[in-house]
Every structure is written in C-alpha cells, then in structure tokens.
Short mmCIF file of C-alpha atoms in Angstrom, two decimals:
data_model
loop_
_atom_site.label_atom_id
_atom_site.label_comp_id
_atom_site.label_asym_id
_atom_site.label_seq_id
_atom_site.Cartn_x
_atom_site.Cartn_y
_atom_site.Cartn_z
CA UNK A 1 39.70 33.70 -45.69
CA UNK A 2 43.44 33.53 -46.37
CA UNK A 3 45.46 31.99 -43.53
CA UNK A 4 49.22 32.39 -43.19
CA UNK A 5 51.72 30.81 -40.82
CA UNK A 6 55.14 32.04 -39.71
CA UNK A 7 57.72 29.50 -38.56
CA UNK A 8 60.64 30.64 -36.39
CA UNK A 9 64.23 29.48 -36.49
CA UNK A 10 65.59 27.26 -33.72
CA UNK A 11 67.78 24.41 -34.94
CA UNK A 12 66.42 20.95 -34.14
CA UNK A 13 63.71 22.67 -32.10
CA UNK A 14 62.18 23.53 -35.49
CA UNK A 15 60.79 19.97 -35.47
CA UNK A 16 58.10 21.62 -33.32
CA UNK A 17 56.73 23.32 -36.43
CA UNK A 18 56.01 19.92 -37.95
CA UNK A 19 53.97 19.00 -34.87
CA UNK A 20 52.03 22.26 -35.17
CA UNK A 21 51.42 21.72 -38.88
CA UNK A 22 50.21 18.18 -38.20
CA UNK A 23 47.65 19.51 -35.72
CA UNK A 24 46.43 22.13 -38.18
CA UNK A 25 46.17 19.49 -40.89
CA UNK A 26 44.19 17.18 -38.60
CA UNK A 27 41.77 20.00 -37.85
CA UNK A 28 41.51 20.72 -41.59
CA UNK A 29 42.70 24.30 -41.17
CA UNK A 30 44.08 25.32 -44.58
CA UNK A 31 47.37 27.20 -44.92
CA UNK A 32 47.57 29.60 -47.86
CA UNK A 33 51.00 31.16 -47.29
CA UNK A 34 54.10 30.28 -45.26
CA UNK A 35 57.10 32.28 -44.09
CA UNK A 36 60.06 30.75 -42.29
CA UNK A 37 63.57 31.29 -41.05
CA UNK A 38 66.28 28.63 -40.68
CA UNK A 39 64.65 25.45 -39.32
CA UNK A 40 61.31 27.11 -40.09
CA UNK A 41 62.39 27.50 -43.71
CA UNK A 42 63.14 23.77 -43.95
CA UNK A 43 59.87 22.72 -42.30
CA UNK A 44 57.98 25.25 -44.42
CA UNK A 45 59.51 24.04 -47.68
CA UNK A 46 58.69 20.39 -46.99
CA UNK A 47 55.10 21.18 -45.95
CA UNK A 48 54.62 23.59 -48.87
CA UNK A 49 55.62 20.75 -51.19
CA UNK A 50 52.85 18.53 -49.85
CA UNK A 51 54.94 16.33 -47.54
CA UNK A 52 53.01 15.15 -44.49
CA UNK A 53 54.47 16.63 -41.27
CA UNK A 54 55.04 13.26 -39.61
CA UNK A 55 56.71 11.96 -42.77
CA UNK A 56 58.97 15.02 -42.64
CA UNK A 57 59.89 14.15 -39.05
CA UNK A 58 60.86 10.65 -40.18
CA UNK A 59 63.03 12.14 -42.93
CA UNK A 60 65.09 13.89 -40.25
CA UNK A 61 65.27 10.78 -38.08
CA UNK A 62 66.00 8.34 -40.91
CA UNK A 63 68.67 10.37 -42.68
CA UNK A 64 70.41 11.56 -39.50
CA UNK A 65 70.99 14.89 -41.22
CA UNK A 66 73.88 15.90 -38.98
CA UNK A 67 76.01 13.08 -40.41
CA UNK A 68 75.83 14.66 -43.85
CA UNK A 69 77.72 17.78 -42.78
CA UNK A 70 81.39 17.97 -43.76
CA UNK A 71 84.28 19.88 -42.23
CA UNK A 72 84.89 23.16 -44.06
CA UNK A 73 88.67 22.98 -44.23
CA UNK A 74 90.21 26.40 -44.87
CA UNK A 75 86.77 28.08 -44.81
CA UNK A 76 85.34 30.70 -42.41
CA UNK A 77 83.27 28.11 -40.51
CA UNK A 78 83.42 24.59 -39.08
CA UNK A 79 81.06 22.74 -41.45
CA UNK A 80 79.70 22.79 -44.99
CA UNK A 81 75.98 22.60 -45.74
CA UNK A 82 76.44 21.80 -49.43
CA UNK A 83 76.57 17.99 -48.88
CA UNK A 84 72.91 18.14 -47.79
CA UNK A 85 71.83 19.37 -51.25
CA UNK A 86 71.17 15.86 -52.67
CA UNK A 87 68.98 15.05 -49.66
CA UNK A 88 66.88 18.17 -50.19
CA UNK A 89 66.67 17.35 -53.88
CA UNK A 90 65.13 13.95 -53.05
CA UNK A 91 62.14 15.69 -51.46
CA UNK A 92 62.12 18.94 -53.44
CA UNK A 93 63.06 17.58 -56.89
CA UNK A 94 61.78 20.59 -58.84
CA UNK A 95 64.02 22.93 -56.76
CA UNK A 96 61.64 25.81 -57.42
CA UNK A 97 59.57 28.18 -55.28
CA UNK A 98 57.07 28.47 -58.11
CA UNK A 99 56.33 24.72 -58.12
CA UNK A 100 55.50 24.46 -54.42
CA UNK A 101 51.86 23.75 -53.57
CA UNK A 102 51.75 26.62 -51.06
CA UNK A 103 53.55 29.98 -51.55
CA UNK A 104 56.64 30.17 -49.38
CA UNK A 105 58.95 33.00 -48.31
CA UNK A 106 62.24 32.31 -46.51
CA UNK A 107 64.66 34.80 -45.00
CA UNK A 108 68.44 34.95 -45.11
CA UNK A 109 70.99 37.53 -44.04
CA UNK A 110 73.11 39.01 -46.81
CA UNK A 111 76.54 38.91 -45.17
CA UNK A 112 78.02 41.29 -47.76
CA UNK A 113 75.55 44.11 -47.12
CA UNK A 114 74.39 43.18 -43.61
CA UNK A 115 70.75 43.34 -44.70
CA UNK A 116 67.83 40.91 -44.49
CA UNK A 117 66.68 39.28 -47.73
CA UNK A 118 63.31 37.67 -48.41
CA UNK A 119 63.39 34.88 -50.99
CA UNK A 120 60.15 33.71 -52.61
CA UNK A 121 61.03 32.92 -56.24
CA UNK A 122 63.59 31.10 -58.36
CA UNK A 123 65.70 28.21 -57.14
CA UNK A 124 64.61 26.90 -53.77
CA UNK A 125 67.16 24.63 -52.11
CA UNK A 126 70.13 27.01 -52.07
CA UNK A 127 67.94 29.66 -50.43
CA UNK A 128 66.57 27.28 -47.82
CA UNK A 129 70.17 26.26 -47.03
CA UNK A 130 71.20 29.92 -46.83
CA UNK A 131 68.34 30.60 -44.41
CA UNK A 132 69.62 27.74 -42.22
CA UNK A 133 73.31 28.66 -42.35
CA UNK A 134 74.25 29.38 -38.73
CA UNK A 135 77.28 31.73 -38.91
CA UNK A 136 80.49 30.35 -37.51
CA UNK A 137 79.14 26.80 -37.64
CA UNK A 138 78.22 26.54 -41.33
CA UNK A 139 80.08 28.02 -44.26
CA UNK A 140 78.07 30.90 -45.86
CA UNK A 141 76.07 30.02 -48.96
CA UNK A 142 76.92 31.96 -52.11
CA UNK A 143 73.97 33.12 -54.24
CA UNK A 144 74.50 35.35 -57.26
CA UNK A 145 77.80 36.72 -55.97
CA UNK A 146 76.69 37.40 -52.39
CA UNK A 147 77.24 35.34 -49.26
CA UNK A 148 74.23 34.51 -47.09
CA UNK A 149 73.82 33.20 -43.55
CA UNK A 150 70.94 32.36 -41.23
CA UNK A 151 67.96 34.70 -41.51
CA UNK A 152 67.56 34.51 -37.74
CA UNK A 153 70.56 36.81 -37.35
CA UNK A 154 68.26 39.71 -38.26
CA UNK A 155 64.72 38.30 -38.14
CA UNK A 156 63.95 34.99 -36.44
CA UNK A 157 60.18 35.36 -36.76
CA UNK A 158 59.43 36.80 -40.23
CA UNK A 159 55.76 37.61 -40.08
CA UNK A 160 56.11 40.77 -42.21
CA UNK A 161 55.47 39.12 -45.64
CA UNK A 162 52.14 37.82 -44.31
CA UNK A 163 50.82 41.04 -42.83
CA UNK A 164 49.38 42.58 -45.98
CA UNK A 165 48.50 39.29 -47.67
CA UNK A 166 46.67 37.23 -45.05
CA UNK A 167 43.44 37.71 -43.10
CA UNK A 168 44.56 35.49 -40.24
CA UNK A 169 48.14 34.78 -39.09
CA UNK A 170 49.27 31.80 -37.03
CA UNK A 171 52.67 31.99 -35.34
CA UNK A 172 54.77 28.96 -34.45
CA UNK A 173 57.75 29.67 -32.19
CA UNK A 174 60.03 27.00 -30.73
CA UNK A 175 62.33 29.07 -28.51
CA UNK A 176 60.45 29.68 -25.26
CA UNK A 177 62.87 29.79 -22.33
CA UNK A 178 61.84 28.79 -18.81
CA UNK A 179 62.91 30.72 -15.72
CA UNK A 180 66.09 29.16 -14.30
CA UNK A 181 67.64 29.13 -10.82
CA UNK A 182 71.18 28.02 -11.68
CA UNK A 183 73.66 27.88 -14.54
CA UNK A 184 74.68 24.36 -15.54
CA UNK A 185 77.75 24.97 -17.69
CA UNK A 186 79.47 27.37 -20.06
CA UNK A 187 77.65 25.66 -22.95
CA UNK A 188 74.34 26.29 -21.18
CA UNK A 189 75.19 29.98 -20.71
CA UNK A 190 76.15 30.46 -24.37
CA UNK A 191 73.10 28.61 -25.71
CA UNK A 192 70.71 30.49 -23.40
CA UNK A 193 72.26 33.85 -24.30
CA UNK A 194 71.94 33.04 -28.01
CA UNK A 195 68.28 32.11 -27.62
CA UNK A 196 67.59 35.24 -25.56
CA UNK A 197 69.08 37.28 -28.38
CA UNK A 198 66.90 35.65 -31.05
CA UNK A 199 63.86 36.15 -28.82
CA UNK A 200 64.55 39.83 -28.18
CA UNK A 201 61.63 41.14 -30.25
CA UNK A 202 59.09 38.36 -29.67
CA UNK A 203 56.94 40.42 -27.33
CA UNK A 204 56.45 42.92 -30.15
CA UNK A 205 56.11 40.25 -32.83
CA UNK A 206 53.40 38.36 -30.95
CA UNK A 207 51.18 41.42 -31.34
CA UNK A 208 51.20 40.82 -35.10
CA UNK A 209 49.77 37.30 -35.02
CA UNK A 210 46.23 36.18 -34.27
CA UNK A 211 47.43 33.12 -32.37
CA UNK A 212 50.92 32.15 -31.19
CA UNK A 213 51.72 28.49 -30.60
CA UNK A 214 54.83 28.35 -28.40
CA UNK A 215 55.43 25.18 -26.35
CA UNK A 216 56.98 26.13 -23.01
CA UNK A 217 60.59 25.27 -22.29
CA UNK A 218 61.75 24.16 -25.74
CA UNK A 219 64.37 26.92 -25.80
CA UNK A 220 66.44 24.86 -23.34
CA UNK A 221 66.93 22.11 -25.94
CA UNK A 222 70.25 22.24 -27.79
CA UNK A 223 69.95 23.21 -31.44
CA UNK A 224 71.55 19.92 -32.56
CA UNK A 225 69.91 17.56 -30.04
CA UNK A 226 68.36 15.18 -32.61
CA UNK A 227 67.67 12.64 -29.83
CA UNK A 228 64.66 14.76 -28.77
CA UNK A 229 63.14 15.06 -32.26
CA UNK A 230 60.14 12.78 -31.70
CA UNK A 231 59.48 14.22 -28.24
CA UNK A 232 59.60 17.79 -29.57
CA UNK A 233 57.19 16.89 -32.38
CA UNK A 234 54.52 15.53 -30.03
CA UNK A 235 54.96 18.28 -27.41
CA UNK A 236 54.26 20.86 -30.12
CA UNK A 237 51.41 18.81 -31.57
CA UNK A 238 49.65 18.66 -28.21
CA UNK A 239 50.26 22.35 -27.54
CA UNK A 240 48.82 23.23 -30.95
CA UNK A 241 45.69 21.12 -30.36
CA UNK A 242 45.26 22.80 -26.97
CA UNK A 243 45.60 26.28 -28.47
CA UNK A 244 43.17 25.42 -31.27
CA UNK A 245 40.58 24.19 -28.74
CA UNK A 246 40.95 27.33 -26.63
CA UNK A 247 40.98 29.83 -29.52
CA UNK A 248 37.56 31.28 -30.28
CA UNK A 249 38.78 32.72 -33.57
CA UNK A 250 40.17 29.40 -34.84
CA UNK A 251 37.05 27.59 -33.66
CA UNK A 252 34.96 30.00 -35.73
CA UNK A 253 37.20 29.41 -38.76
CA UNK A 254 36.83 25.63 -38.40
CA UNK A 255 33.04 25.92 -38.10
CA UNK A 256 32.78 28.24 -41.11
CA UNK A 257 34.89 25.87 -43.20
CA UNK A 258 32.65 22.95 -42.25
CA UNK A 259 29.57 24.91 -43.28
CA UNK A 260 31.04 25.63 -46.71
CA UNK A 261 31.46 21.93 -47.48
CA UNK A 262 28.63 20.42 -49.55
#
C-alpha cells in the first residue's frame, strides 16, 4: 500500500506537521509521497531528506530562523528570503528533489501568470523558498525568469498530486480556527481573516483524504510566533496519536505492516 501525506501552509504553525510526522514515525507508518505548501513544503523537505521530526524542530529553535531575514530595500516586499539559503543548504546539501529519500511535491504561485505551479524535480531549495514566500512580507523568488510567491495563495492544501498515486492519503492541517466571542485587535482581525481565506476550501478538501489530523485552535497562533514552536509540536503529536488510535483504517494498516515483518 502506498501512503501519501499532504502538509498545509501556516507559518510557524507548520511546526505541527513535524509533530504529526513524529507520531507516524513512532507508529512505523511509512510515508511514500509528500506534498506541501509553504511551511508544509519546508517540513516536507526536511522529513523527505531523512531528518527526524524532533531534530527538525530543534533546527528552527536553534537557528532562530526569523533573525536570518533581511530588509528588502527598494523591493516589492519587507524582507528577503535569500539569506536563509545557506541554512537550507546545511540540511539539504544536495539541493535536489531527485536525491530526497521520499518523493516530494511543493506548490508555488507564479506571480507572472497568476497560476499554481507544482515543483517536484530539479533544484530544491529555491522552490521550497518560493513556496514559503508570503506576498508583501517576503520578496518574490525568481526561478527561470518568473517570480513566485507562496503556494497557499492558490492552494494551501495540495492533495491533488497524491490522488492518483496513493492508496491512502493522510492530511495534516494546522489552521483550525476556534469560535470567538470578541475581537482583540486590528492585528487579530487581519490574521483571522487571512486564515479564513486560506481555509475556504477545506471542507471540500477533507473529502479527499482518508484521515485529517487538525489540532483545534492552532489557527489563532500568529504565523511568526516562534515562542510557541515546542508547544505546537507536542499538541500536534498528541492529536496525531489520538487520531491514529481512533482510526480503524490506520489501525488495519499498522496491523498488516506488522504481519508482513519476518
């Protein structure tokens, strides 16, 4: 059986994907194909290269990634992503989709044409950065003469590349919004509206996965709130373990895998 996983975008909330992947690894559930957008593209690339999910969390905490960003003076955004390239190269030294241990597809939005692009071959790091390039905050990434921004602009949950290639699809989403009774600030309103927009098609998308792991309330966390990284990781890890325990289909997969072992 071929198992695929789709990892949503969500800024620092994407740390949740690492907690989910850790739970799947602990339960010895193999992943044969990964798709991801934005933070999901970063988490997917690290996991696809064989980096343990908790080690990946510590990479984010140790390097304090946000400090690597630089002001994009005279550019159409506030910050530049390019200074993070050497960091990615430390953990993805081959810089190649083809040399990953698990096939990976990441999405980005072609800002020239206004169309979604799926990347799954060639150089890796520039395409992961393009997938993570939040428009207006980060300067667009140029690839082969076109400018690319965050894939979540057009598809924040890219399950489509898995649908004809996998027998079982796991979804990991980190943007669930709780019901609220009051508005805290203008920042809160803008962040909630943005998350509502990225979630607009999740009800339809959830029909395309066999199991959706979506910790409640994470959508209220700011996309740059690195202080919650460890907490987010373990919240998602526990939610994933709970979903695995309660899922009859995943239980059957685990049992069948155990039977196949000599």
